[in-house]
Amino acid sequence: SYVLTQPPSVSVAPGQTARITCGGNNIGSKSVHWYQQKPGQAPVLVVYDDSDRPSGIPERFSGSNSGNTATLTISRVEAGDEADYYCQVWDSSSDWVFGGGTKLTVL
Amino acid sequence: EVQLVESGGGLVQPGGSLRLSCAASGFTFSSYEMNWVRQAPGKGLEWVSYISSSGSTIYYADSVKGRFTISRDNAKNSLYLQMNSLRAEDTAVYYCARLGYGSGYYMDVWGKGTTVTVSS
């Protein structure tokens, strides 16, 4: 089965840049999607197909994907960005796979 | 407004059954593939099941295969998850999610979830 590995936590000061990684075997050959989940709420898609943003998602959210690592980058971090973030891919042997999630703390 | 609303969760004993529903509105439900995703307390997201727009193609996670059944009624704009032989490890918030696709497959609309608790 395909496994996605995320750091459990990332901390960043307001106004700085947060980078959340998602590791997987040759993940660069797959399309990676990212979700934001705030406490008690449903997940929200923030980046799809590696680097595209759904309508309504700020340009501060961006993504990249190469080799064995995909990255979600949040620029000019705000207090409201504090949440859990999950990466996700589709794999022919595992279907829909989620990473374990990363808790973003805004200091 | 595009919306998904889950219902049917509750407290059930181990070995029991429960049927979850998801009501869709604001989009042409019959044109979209759908998924169920769950989240155990304090844990991450876990994909549970997929159904094609017509209902002809279905997939399940190994953890629920043989116990859960996904179905849909396009005339009623509704998605269902029949859960049998429930176990304590099935305790979770269950979300229905619409499938979107570009170069990959992702979940672009989520419901707020319904909570299932399996306990004696």
Coordinates of C-alpha atoms in Angstrom, one line a residue:
Chain A
S1 CA 0.0 0.0 0.0
Y2 CA 1.1 3.6 -0.7
V3 CA 2.1 5.6 2.4
L4 CA 2.2 9.4 2.8
T5 CA 4.4 10.8 5.6
Q6 CA 3.8 14.3 7.1
P7 CA 5.6 15.9 10.1
P8 CA 3.2 15.9 13.1
S9 CA 3.7 19.6 13.7
V10 CA 5.0 22.8 12.2
S11 CA 5.2 26.1 14.0
V12 CA 5.6 29.6 12.5
A13 CA 5.3 33.2 13.5
P14 CA 2.7 35.4 12.0
G15 CA 3.8 37.0 8.8
Q16 CA 6.3 34.3 8.1
T17 CA 6.2 31.4 5.6
A18 CA 5.1 27.9 6.6
R19 CA 6.1 24.9 4.7
I20 CA 4.4 21.5 5.3
T21 CA 5.9 18.5 3.6
C22 CA 4.3 15.3 2.4
G23 CA 6.7 12.4 1.6
G24 CA 5.9 9.4 -0.6
N25 CA 7.7 7.0 -2.9
N26 CA 8.1 8.9 -6.3
I27 CA 5.2 11.2 -5.2
G28 CA 6.3 13.6 -8.0
S29 CA 4.6 11.2 -10.4
K30 CA 1.3 11.6 -8.7
S31 CA -1.1 14.5 -8.3
V32 CA -1.2 15.8 -4.7
H33 CA -4.0 17.5 -3.0
W34 CA -4.1 19.4 0.3
Y35 CA -6.9 19.9 2.9
Q36 CA -7.2 22.3 5.8
Q37 CA -9.2 21.2 8.8
K38 CA -9.9 23.5 11.7
P39 CA -11.1 22.1 15.1
G40 CA -14.6 20.7 15.0
Q41 CA -15.0 21.4 11.3
A42 CA -14.9 19.4 8.1
P43 CA -11.9 19.4 5.8
V44 CA -11.6 22.1 3.2
L45 CA -9.7 21.6 -0.1
V46 CA -7.0 24.3 -0.3
V47 CA -4.7 23.0 -3.1
Y48 CA -5.4 20.4 -5.8
D49 CA -3.4 18.9 -8.6
D50 CA -0.1 19.8 -6.9
S51 CA -0.5 23.6 -7.2
D52 CA -4.0 24.7 -8.2
R53 CA -6.2 26.6 -5.8
P54 CA -10.0 26.3 -5.6
S55 CA -11.9 29.5 -5.9
G56 CA -12.0 31.4 -2.7
I57 CA -8.6 30.1 -1.4
P58 CA -6.1 32.9 -0.9
E59 CA -3.1 33.1 -3.1
R60 CA -1.0 32.8 0.0
F61 CA -1.6 29.0 -0.3
S62 CA 0.6 27.3 -2.9
G63 CA 1.9 23.8 -3.6
S64 CA 4.7 22.1 -5.3
N65 CA 5.6 18.4 -6.0
S66 CA 8.8 16.8 -7.1
G67 CA 10.8 13.6 -6.5
N68 CA 9.7 12.1 -3.2
T69 CA 8.3 15.2 -1.6
A70 CA 5.3 17.5 -2.1
T71 CA 5.1 20.8 -0.2
L72 CA 2.3 23.0 0.9
T73 CA 3.5 26.6 1.3
I74 CA 1.6 29.2 3.2
S75 CA 3.0 32.7 2.8
R76 CA 2.4 35.6 5.2
V77 CA 0.8 33.2 7.8
E78 CA -2.1 34.5 9.8
A79 CA -3.6 33.4 13.1
G80 CA -6.6 32.0 11.1
D81 CA -4.4 29.6 9.3
E82 CA -3.8 27.6 12.4
A83 CA -5.3 24.1 11.6
D84 CA -4.5 20.6 10.7
Y85 CA -3.3 20.0 7.1
Y86 CA -3.6 16.8 5.2
C87 CA -2.1 15.7 1.9
Q88 CA -3.8 13.2 -0.3
V89 CA -3.1 11.2 -3.5
W90 CA -4.9 8.6 -5.5
D91 CA -3.0 5.3 -6.0
S92 CA -4.0 2.5 -8.1
S93 CA -3.3 -0.1 -5.4
S94 CA -4.5 1.9 -2.4
D95 CA -7.2 4.1 -3.9
W96 CA -7.5 7.4 -1.9
V97 CA -4.6 7.8 0.6
F98 CA -4.2 10.6 3.2
G99 CA -1.1 11.6 5.0
G100 CA -1.2 11.5 8.8
G101 CA -1.7 15.2 9.1
T102 CA 0.3 18.2 10.3
K103 CA -0.8 20.6 13.0
L104 CA 0.2 24.1 12.1
T105 CA 0.7 26.3 15.1
V106 CA 0.9 30.1 14.7
L107 CA 3.1 31.4 17.5
Chain B
E1 CA -25.2 26.8 -2.6
V2 CA -23.4 23.4 -3.0
Q3 CA -24.1 21.4 0.1
L4 CA -23.8 17.9 1.6
V5 CA -25.6 17.0 4.8
E6 CA -25.0 13.8 6.6
S7 CA -27.4 12.1 9.0
G8 CA -28.0 8.8 10.7
G9 CA -25.1 8.6 13.1
G10 CA -25.5 7.6 16.7
L11 CA -24.5 5.1 19.4
V12 CA -24.6 1.4 18.5
Q13 CA -23.4 -1.7 20.2
P14 CA -20.5 -3.8 18.8
G15 CA -21.9 -6.1 16.2
G16 CA -24.8 -3.8 15.4
S17 CA -25.8 -1.9 12.3
L18 CA -26.3 1.7 11.2
R19 CA -27.3 3.4 8.0
L20 CA -25.8 6.8 7.2
S21 CA -27.4 9.1 4.6
C22 CA -26.0 12.1 2.8
A23 CA -28.3 14.6 1.2
A24 CA -26.9 16.6 -1.7
S25 CA -28.1 20.0 -3.0
G26 CA -26.9 22.8 -5.2
F27 CA -25.4 20.7 -7.9
T28 CA -26.3 17.9 -10.3
F29 CA -25.8 15.0 -8.0
S30 CA -26.2 12.3 -10.6
S31 CA -23.1 13.7 -12.5
Y32 CA -20.7 13.3 -9.6
E33 CA -18.8 10.4 -8.1
M34 CA -18.9 10.3 -4.3
N35 CA -16.9 9.1 -1.3
W36 CA -17.3 8.4 2.4
V37 CA -14.3 9.4 4.5
R38 CA -14.0 8.9 8.3
Q39 CA -12.0 10.4 11.1
A40 CA -11.6 8.5 14.4
P41 CA -11.4 10.7 17.6
G42 CA -8.0 12.6 17.6
K43 CA -6.9 10.8 14.4
G44 CA -6.4 11.6 10.8
L45 CA -8.6 11.2 7.7
E46 CA -9.3 7.7 6.4
W47 CA -11.0 7.0 3.1
V48 CA -13.8 4.4 3.4
S49 CA -15.7 3.9 0.2
Y50 CA -16.2 5.3 -3.4
I51 CA -19.2 5.0 -5.8
S52 CA -19.4 6.1 -9.4
S53 CA -22.0 8.5 -10.6
S54 CA -24.2 5.7 -11.9
G55 CA -23.5 3.4 -9.0
S56 CA -22.0 0.8 -11.2
T57 CA -18.5 1.0 -9.8
I58 CA -17.8 0.7 -6.1
Y59 CA -14.6 0.4 -4.0
Y60 CA -14.0 -0.1 -0.3
A61 CA -11.1 0.3 2.0
D62 CA -9.8 -3.1 3.3
S63 CA -10.8 -2.1 6.8
V64 CA -14.6 -2.1 5.9
K65 CA -14.8 -4.5 3.0
G66 CA -17.5 -7.1 3.5
R67 CA -19.1 -5.1 6.3
F68 CA -20.1 -1.8 4.7
T69 CA -22.2 -1.2 1.6
I70 CA -22.2 2.1 -0.3
S71 CA -25.2 3.0 -2.5
R72 CA -26.9 6.1 -4.0
D73 CA -30.3 7.2 -5.2
N74 CA -29.8 9.8 -7.9
A75 CA -33.6 10.5 -8.0
K76 CA -33.4 11.5 -4.3
N77 CA -30.0 13.2 -4.6
S78 CA -28.8 10.9 -1.8
L79 CA -25.8 8.8 -0.9
Y80 CA -25.9 6.0 1.7
L81 CA -23.5 3.9 3.8
Q82 CA -24.9 0.7 5.3
M83 CA -22.7 -0.4 8.1
N84 CA -23.0 -3.9 9.6
S85 CA -21.0 -5.9 12.1
L86 CA -19.7 -2.6 13.6
R87 CA -16.6 -2.7 15.8
A88 CA -15.2 -0.2 18.3
E89 CA -12.6 0.8 15.8
D90 CA -15.4 2.1 13.5
T91 CA -16.1 4.9 16.0
A92 CA -15.5 8.1 14.0
V93 CA -17.0 11.1 12.3
Y94 CA -18.2 10.0 8.9
Y95 CA -18.0 12.6 6.1
C96 CA -19.5 12.3 2.6
A97 CA -17.4 14.1 0.0
R98 CA -17.9 14.9 -3.7
L99 CA -15.2 13.8 -6.0
G100 CA -13.5 16.3 -8.3
Y101 CA -10.9 15.5 -10.8
G102 CA -8.3 17.3 -12.9
S103 CA -5.1 15.5 -13.4
G104 CA -5.8 13.7 -10.1
Y105 CA -8.8 12.7 -7.9
Y106 CA -9.7 14.9 -5.0
M107 CA -12.6 15.7 -2.7
D108 CA -13.8 19.2 -3.5
V109 CA -17.0 19.4 -1.3
W110 CA -17.4 17.9 2.1
G111 CA -20.4 17.6 4.5
K112 CA -20.1 18.5 8.1
G113 CA -20.1 14.9 9.2
T114 CA -22.1 12.6 11.4
T115 CA -20.7 10.9 14.5
V116 CA -20.8 7.1 14.9
T117 CA -20.0 5.6 18.3
V118 CA -19.6 1.9 18.7
S119 CA -19.7 1.0 22.3
S120 CA -21.5 -1.3 24.8

